[in-house]
Amino acid sequence: MDSGNNNFLPTSAKANYLPYGSNFAHGPTGRFTNGRTVADFIAEYLGLPYPPPYLSLHGQMSLSGINYASGSCGILPESGALLGKCKSLSEQINLFEWTIETNIEISQHLSKSIYLVAVGSNDYINNYLETKFDTSKRYHPQTFAHLLIHNLSQEFQRLYKLGGRKIVMFEIGPLGCLPSISKTHLHKGDCLEETNQIVSYFNEMLPSMLNNLTFTLPHSFFVLGRINSKVYDAVTNPTTYGLTDGKSPCCRTWENASAVCIPLTVPCINPFQHIFWDGYHLTEPFYSFLASQCLHADSLCTPLSIQQLVKM
């Protein structure tokens, strides 16, 4: 969940303008939502400041956490390339490695730190489902999922070798329910179940991969964040979560199916009743809900909640 790294990169995937950050004390920082993200809420719980984007530090260091995420990028290096230059997962871990090499004092904190990873969505949105790529013609959905899982496993093993021990990996959400995708459906706002099925191959392979890493890498804890079903349920039953709108974005987006907010437009008057902020990303209250569930319940983040993971 990018907190502003893309502000420093030549990409059109930016969120450093209003109405992004409309409900955030620091305004539009580059977060693709109206306020805080899951990472921000978890940092608050741990008594830490919001993790700053790595590229904003300019060689300085933060021992209380760093955000390496890069909006529109994914596991595969080509994902997001149509929007400009972003940092793929491999490049993000390269930056993490550089952080360690240039700041020896940070090494004593690595095994105690918690690493939040939310990646993979853009490999579908900005690659597999993107008609300007031929990826879907070259790969069956299940084969593509295998490719992503294999590459993700390799990167997690790199992270482990660099000192990471407590890794939380979130599922890919139900992409067929995103406003930027579902609005192209005959019945505007309905979920495209075919798209959700494509993503499900990846999510179904995640648990065994994470369990295998935990079993084979000593003293490691790979936790799965089961968010897909929660988001899907909220979209189809928003009132259950105290929300009124589970289909439309709170901000105005471009008519060409772009997921981002139109700059400086006025968002909806009740963002805390919406699930989606723009055509792709969630609102602060729903990020808060997911973070709370992961913090306190090992049913969403399994087999350990964040609370439990802190004590390990």
CSV table of C-alpha atoms in Angstrom, one decimal:
chain,number,residue,atom,x,y,z
A,1,MET,CA,0.0,0.0,0.0
A,2,ASP,CA,2.0,2.9,-1.4
A,3,SER,CA,2.3,5.8,1.1
A,4,GLY,CA,4.0,8.1,-1.4
A,5,ASN,CA,6.9,6.3,-3.2
A,6,ASN,CA,5.3,6.9,-6.6
A,7,ASN,CA,5.5,10.7,-5.9
A,8,PHE,CA,9.2,10.3,-6.7
A,9,LEU,CA,8.8,8.1,-9.8
A,10,PRO,CA,7.9,8.9,-13.5
A,11,THR,CA,4.5,7.3,-13.4
A,12,SER,CA,1.0,8.4,-13.9
A,13,ALA,CA,-0.1,6.2,-11.0
A,14,LYS,CA,0.0,8.9,-8.3
A,15,ALA,CA,-2.4,9.9,-5.5
A,16,ASN,CA,-0.7,13.1,-4.2
A,17,TYR,CA,-3.6,15.4,-5.0
A,18,LEU,CA,-7.1,16.0,-3.6
A,19,PRO,CA,-9.5,14.4,-3.2
A,20,TYR,CA,-7.1,11.7,-2.0
A,21,GLY,CA,-6.2,12.3,1.6
A,22,SER,CA,-9.5,14.3,2.2
A,23,ASN,CA,-9.9,12.7,5.6
A,24,PHE,CA,-6.2,12.4,6.5
A,25,ALA,CA,-4.4,14.8,8.8
A,26,HIS,CA,-1.5,15.1,6.4
A,27,GLY,CA,-3.7,15.6,3.3
A,28,PRO,CA,-2.9,14.0,0.0
A,29,THR,CA,0.4,12.2,0.7
A,30,GLY,CA,0.3,9.5,-2.1
A,31,ARG,CA,-2.0,7.1,-0.3
A,32,PHE,CA,-4.6,5.8,-2.7
A,33,THR,CA,-7.5,6.4,-0.3
A,34,ASN,CA,-9.2,9.2,1.7
A,35,GLY,CA,-7.2,8.5,4.9
A,36,ARG,CA,-5.1,5.8,6.5
A,37,THR,CA,-4.3,2.4,5.2
A,38,VAL,CA,-4.0,-1.0,6.9
A,39,ALA,CA,-0.3,-0.4,7.4
A,40,ASP,CA,-1.0,2.9,9.1
A,41,PHE,CA,-3.6,1.4,11.5
A,42,ILE,CA,-1.3,-1.4,12.4
A,43,ALA,CA,1.5,1.0,13.0
A,44,GLU,CA,-0.8,3.0,15.3
A,45,TYR,CA,-1.6,-0.1,17.3
A,46,LEU,CA,2.1,-0.9,17.7
A,47,GLY,CA,2.7,2.7,18.9
A,48,LEU,CA,4.7,3.6,15.9
A,49,PRO,CA,4.5,6.5,13.4
A,50,TYR,CA,3.1,5.9,10.0
A,51,PRO,CA,5.8,4.2,7.9
A,52,PRO,CA,7.3,6.9,5.6
A,53,PRO,CA,7.8,6.1,1.9
A,54,TYR,CA,11.4,4.9,1.3
A,55,LEU,CA,12.0,7.3,-1.5
A,56,SER,CA,11.1,10.3,0.7
A,57,LEU,CA,13.9,9.6,3.1
A,58,HIS,CA,16.7,10.7,0.8
A,59,GLY,CA,19.3,8.5,2.5
A,60,GLN,CA,18.1,9.2,6.0
A,61,MET,CA,16.8,6.3,8.1
A,62,SER,CA,13.7,5.4,10.2
A,63,LEU,CA,14.1,2.6,12.7
A,64,SER,CA,10.4,2.6,13.4
A,65,GLY,CA,9.4,1.3,9.9
A,66,ILE,CA,9.6,2.1,6.2
A,67,ASN,CA,7.1,1.7,3.4
A,68,TYR,CA,8.6,0.3,0.2
A,69,ALA,CA,5.3,-0.2,-1.7
A,70,SER,CA,4.8,1.3,-5.2
A,71,GLY,CA,1.3,1.8,-6.6
A,72,SER,CA,0.4,0.0,-9.9
A,73,CYS,CA,3.4,-2.4,-9.6
A,74,GLY,CA,3.3,-6.1,-8.8
A,75,ILE,CA,5.2,-9.3,-8.6
A,76,LEU,CA,6.2,-9.4,-12.3
A,77,PRO,CA,8.4,-6.6,-13.5
A,78,GLU,CA,6.2,-5.7,-16.5
A,79,SER,CA,3.1,-5.2,-14.4
A,80,GLY,CA,2.2,-1.5,-14.3
A,81,ALA,CA,4.7,-0.6,-17.1
A,82,LEU,CA,2.0,1.0,-19.2
A,83,LEU,CA,1.6,3.7,-16.5
A,84,GLY,CA,5.3,4.5,-16.3
A,85,LYS,CA,8.0,3.5,-13.9
A,86,CYS,CA,7.1,1.9,-10.6
A,87,LYS,CA,9.0,-0.4,-8.3
A,88,SER,CA,8.2,-4.2,-8.6
A,89,LEU,CA,8.3,-6.5,-5.6
A,90,SER,CA,11.9,-7.5,-6.5
A,91,GLU,CA,13.0,-3.9,-6.8
A,92,GLN,CA,11.3,-3.1,-3.4
A,93,ILE,CA,13.3,-5.9,-1.8
A,94,ASN,CA,16.4,-4.6,-3.5
A,95,LEU,CA,15.7,-1.2,-1.7
A,96,PHE,CA,15.2,-3.1,1.6
A,97,GLU,CA,18.6,-4.8,1.0
A,98,TRP,CA,20.2,-1.5,0.4
A,99,THR,CA,18.7,-0.2,3.6
A,100,ILE,CA,20.3,-2.9,5.6
A,101,GLU,CA,23.7,-2.6,3.8
A,102,THR,CA,23.9,1.1,4.5
A,103,ASN,CA,22.5,1.1,8.0
A,104,ILE,CA,24.1,-1.6,10.1
A,105,GLU,CA,22.2,-0.6,13.3
A,106,ILE,CA,19.0,-1.7,11.7
A,107,SER,CA,20.0,-5.4,11.6
A,108,GLN,CA,19.2,-6.0,15.2
A,109,HIS,CA,15.6,-5.1,14.6
A,110,LEU,CA,15.0,-7.3,11.5
A,111,SER,CA,13.9,-10.5,13.1
A,112,LYS,CA,11.5,-8.7,15.5
A,113,SER,CA,9.9,-6.6,12.8
A,114,ILE,CA,6.6,-7.3,11.0
A,115,TYR,CA,6.6,-7.2,7.2
A,116,LEU,CA,3.2,-6.5,5.6
A,117,VAL,CA,2.9,-7.5,2.0
A,118,ALA,CA,-0.1,-6.7,-0.3
A,119,VAL,CA,0.9,-7.6,-3.8
A,120,GLY,CA,-0.5,-9.4,-6.8
A,121,SER,CA,-3.6,-7.3,-7.6
A,122,ASN,CA,-1.7,-5.2,-10.1
A,123,ASP,CA,-0.4,-8.3,-11.9
A,124,TYR,CA,-4.0,-8.9,-12.9
A,125,ILE,CA,-5.3,-5.3,-13.2
A,126,ASN,CA,-2.2,-4.0,-15.0
A,127,ASN,CA,-1.1,-7.1,-16.8
A,128,TYR,CA,-3.3,-10.2,-17.1
A,129,LEU,CA,-6.6,-8.4,-17.5
A,130,GLU,CA,-5.0,-5.5,-19.5
A,131,THR,CA,-6.0,-5.9,-23.2
A,132,LYS,CA,-2.8,-4.1,-24.3
A,133,PHE,CA,-0.8,-7.1,-22.9
A,134,ASP,CA,-1.1,-10.6,-24.5
A,135,THR,CA,-0.5,-12.3,-21.1
A,136,SER,CA,-4.0,-13.8,-20.9
A,137,LYS,CA,-3.4,-15.4,-24.4
A,138,ARG,CA,-0.1,-16.9,-23.3
A,139,TYR,CA,-1.2,-18.2,-19.9
A,140,HIS,CA,-4.1,-20.2,-18.7
A,141,PRO,CA,-5.3,-18.5,-15.4
A,142,GLN,CA,-4.1,-21.4,-13.3
A,143,THR,CA,-0.7,-21.3,-15.0
A,144,PHE,CA,-0.4,-17.6,-14.5
A,145,ALA,CA,-1.2,-18.1,-10.8
A,146,HIS,CA,1.5,-20.7,-10.6
A,147,LEU,CA,4.0,-18.2,-12.1
A,148,LEU,CA,3.0,-15.5,-9.6
A,149,ILE,CA,3.2,-17.9,-6.6
A,150,HIS,CA,6.6,-19.2,-7.7
A,151,ASN,CA,8.0,-15.7,-8.1
A,152,LEU,CA,6.5,-14.6,-4.8
A,153,SER,CA,8.0,-17.6,-3.0
A,154,GLN,CA,11.4,-16.7,-4.4
A,155,GLU,CA,11.1,-13.1,-3.1
A,156,PHE,CA,9.9,-14.2,0.3
A,157,GLN,CA,13.0,-16.5,0.6
A,158,ARG,CA,15.1,-13.4,-0.3
A,159,LEU,CA,13.4,-11.5,2.4
A,160,TYR,CA,14.1,-14.3,4.9
A,161,LYS,CA,17.8,-14.4,4.0
A,162,LEU,CA,17.9,-10.6,4.6
A,163,GLY,CA,16.6,-11.2,8.1
A,164,GLY,CA,12.8,-11.0,7.8
A,165,ARG,CA,11.0,-13.6,10.0
A,166,LYS,CA,7.4,-12.3,10.5
A,167,ILE,CA,5.7,-11.8,7.2
A,168,VAL,CA,2.0,-11.1,6.7
A,169,MET,CA,0.8,-11.7,3.1
A,170,PHE,CA,-2.7,-10.5,2.2
A,171,GLU,CA,-4.9,-12.2,-0.4
A,172,ILE,CA,-5.9,-10.5,-3.6
A,173,GLY,CA,-9.3,-9.0,-3.2
A,174,PRO,CA,-12.3,-9.9,-5.4
A,175,LEU,CA,-11.2,-7.8,-8.4
A,176,GLY,CA,-14.4,-8.6,-10.3
A,177,CYS,CA,-16.2,-6.4,-7.7
A,178,LEU,CA,-14.0,-3.3,-8.2
A,179,PRO,CA,-16.1,-0.4,-9.6
A,180,SER,CA,-13.5,0.2,-12.4
A,181,ILE,CA,-14.1,-3.4,-13.6
A,182,SER,CA,-17.7,-4.2,-12.7
A,183,LYS,CA,-19.0,-1.0,-14.2
A,184,THR,CA,-18.2,-2.4,-17.6
A,185,HIS,CA,-20.6,-5.3,-16.9
A,186,LEU,CA,-24.1,-5.3,-18.4
A,187,HIS,CA,-25.5,-4.8,-14.9
A,188,LYS,CA,-23.5,-1.9,-13.6
A,189,GLY,CA,-22.0,-2.5,-10.2
A,190,ASP,CA,-22.5,-6.3,-10.2
A,191,CYS,CA,-19.4,-8.4,-9.6
A,192,LEU,CA,-17.8,-10.1,-12.6
A,193,GLU,CA,-17.5,-13.6,-11.2
A,194,GLU,CA,-15.4,-14.8,-14.1
A,195,THR,CA,-12.7,-12.3,-13.0
A,196,ASN,CA,-13.1,-13.4,-9.4
A,197,GLN,CA,-12.5,-17.0,-10.5
A,198,ILE,CA,-9.3,-16.0,-12.3
A,199,VAL,CA,-8.0,-14.4,-9.1
A,200,SER,CA,-9.1,-17.4,-7.0
A,201,TYR,CA,-6.4,-19.6,-8.4
A,202,PHE,CA,-3.8,-17.4,-6.9
A,203,ASN,CA,-5.5,-17.1,-3.5
A,204,GLU,CA,-6.1,-20.9,-3.4
A,205,MET,CA,-2.3,-21.5,-3.9
A,206,LEU,CA,-1.2,-19.0,-1.2
A,207,PRO,CA,-1.9,-21.0,2.0
A,208,SER,CA,0.2,-24.0,1.0
A,209,MET,CA,3.1,-21.8,-0.2
A,210,LEU,CA,3.1,-19.8,3.0
A,211,ASN,CA,2.8,-23.0,5.1
A,212,ASN,CA,5.7,-24.6,3.3
A,213,LEU,CA,7.9,-21.6,3.9
A,214,THR,CA,7.1,-21.5,7.6
A,215,PHE,CA,7.9,-25.2,7.8
A,216,THR,CA,11.2,-25.1,5.8
A,217,LEU,CA,12.6,-21.8,7.0
A,218,PRO,CA,13.6,-22.0,10.7
A,219,HIS,CA,12.0,-19.5,13.1
A,220,SER,CA,9.9,-18.0,10.4
A,221,PHE,CA,6.2,-17.1,10.6
A,222,PHE,CA,4.3,-16.6,7.3
A,223,VAL,CA,0.8,-15.3,8.0
A,224,LEU,CA,-2.1,-15.2,5.5
A,225,GLY,CA,-4.4,-12.3,5.5
A,226,ARG,CA,-7.8,-13.7,4.3
A,227,ILE,CA,-9.3,-10.5,3.1
A,228,ASN,CA,-11.0,-11.7,-0.1
A,229,SER,CA,-14.1,-13.1,1.4
A,230,LYS,CA,-14.5,-10.1,3.7
A,231,VAL,CA,-14.4,-7.6,0.9
A,232,TYR,CA,-16.7,-9.7,-1.2
A,233,ASP,CA,-19.2,-10.0,1.6
A,234,ALA,CA,-19.1,-6.3,2.3
A,235,VAL,CA,-19.7,-5.5,-1.4
A,236,THR,CA,-22.7,-7.8,-1.5
A,237,ASN,CA,-24.0,-7.1,2.1
A,238,PRO,CA,-22.7,-3.6,3.0
A,239,THR,CA,-25.3,-3.0,5.7
A,240,THR,CA,-23.9,-5.9,7.7
A,241,TYR,CA,-20.8,-3.7,8.1
A,242,GLY,CA,-22.6,-0.5,8.9
A,243,LEU,CA,-22.2,0.7,5.3
A,244,THR,CA,-24.7,1.8,2.7
A,245,ASP,CA,-22.8,1.7,-0.6
A,246,GLY,CA,-20.8,-1.4,-1.6
A,247,LYS,CA,-20.6,-0.7,-5.4
A,248,SER,CA,-19.8,2.9,-6.4
A,249,PRO,CA,-16.6,4.8,-5.7
A,250,CYS,CA,-16.8,7.8,-3.4
A,251,CYS,CA,-14.7,10.1,-5.7
A,252,ARG,CA,-15.4,10.8,-9.3
A,253,THR,CA,-13.3,8.7,-11.7
A,254,TRP,CA,-12.6,9.1,-15.4
A,255,GLU,CA,-15.1,7.7,-17.8
A,256,ASN,CA,-12.5,5.6,-19.6
A,257,ALA,CA,-12.6,2.9,-16.8
A,258,SER,CA,-9.6,4.5,-15.1
A,259,ALA,CA,-9.5,3.6,-11.4
A,260,VAL,CA,-8.2,6.9,-10.1
A,261,CYS,CA,-10.0,10.0,-8.8
A,262,ILE,CA,-10.3,13.1,-11.1
A,263,PRO,CA,-8.0,15.7,-9.5
A,264,LEU,CA,-9.6,18.4,-7.3
A,265,THR,CA,-13.2,17.0,-7.7
A,266,VAL,CA,-15.5,17.0,-4.7
A,267,PRO,CA,-15.9,13.5,-3.3
A,268,CYS,CA,-19.2,12.1,-1.9
A,269,ILE,CA,-20.4,13.6,1.4
A,270,ASN,CA,-20.4,10.3,3.3
A,271,PRO,CA,-17.1,8.5,2.6
A,272,PHE,CA,-17.5,6.6,5.8
A,273,GLN,CA,-20.5,4.8,4.3
A,274,HIS,CA,-18.6,3.6,1.2
A,275,ILE,CA,-16.4,0.6,0.7
A,276,PHE,CA,-14.6,2.0,-2.3
A,277,TRP,CA,-12.8,5.3,-2.4
A,278,ASP,CA,-11.9,5.2,-6.1
A,279,GLY,CA,-12.4,2.6,-8.8
A,280,TYR,CA,-9.9,0.3,-7.2
A,281,HIS,CA,-9.0,1.1,-3.6
A,282,LEU,CA,-10.9,0.9,-0.4
A,283,THR,CA,-12.0,3.7,2.0
A,284,GLU,CA,-10.3,4.4,5.3
A,285,PRO,CA,-13.1,2.9,7.4
A,286,PHE,CA,-12.9,-0.4,5.6
A,287,TYR,CA,-9.1,-0.5,5.9
A,288,SER,CA,-9.6,0.2,9.6
A,289,PHE,CA,-12.0,-2.8,9.8
A,290,LEU,CA,-9.5,-5.1,8.0
A,291,ALA,CA,-6.6,-3.9,10.2
A,292,SER,CA,-8.7,-4.5,13.4
A,293,GLN,CA,-9.6,-8.0,12.3
A,294,CYS,CA,-6.0,-8.8,11.5
A,295,LEU,CA,-4.8,-7.3,14.7
A,296,HIS,CA,-7.1,-9.1,17.1
A,297,ALA,CA,-8.6,-12.2,15.3
A,298,ASP,CA,-6.6,-15.2,14.0
A,299,SER,CA,-9.6,-16.0,11.7
A,300,LEU,CA,-8.7,-13.2,9.3
A,301,CYS,CA,-4.9,-13.3,9.7
A,302,THR,CA,-4.1,-17.0,10.1
A,303,PRO,CA,-2.6,-18.9,11.9
A,304,LEU,CA,-1.6,-15.9,14.0
A,305,SER,CA,-3.1,-12.4,14.6
A,306,ILE,CA,-0.8,-9.4,14.6
A,307,GLN,CA,-1.1,-9.4,18.4
A,308,GLN,CA,0.1,-13.0,18.6
A,309,LEU,CA,2.8,-12.4,16.0
A,310,VAL,CA,4.2,-9.5,18.1
A,311,LYS,CA,4.8,-11.9,21.0
A,312,MET,CA,6.5,-14.6,18.9
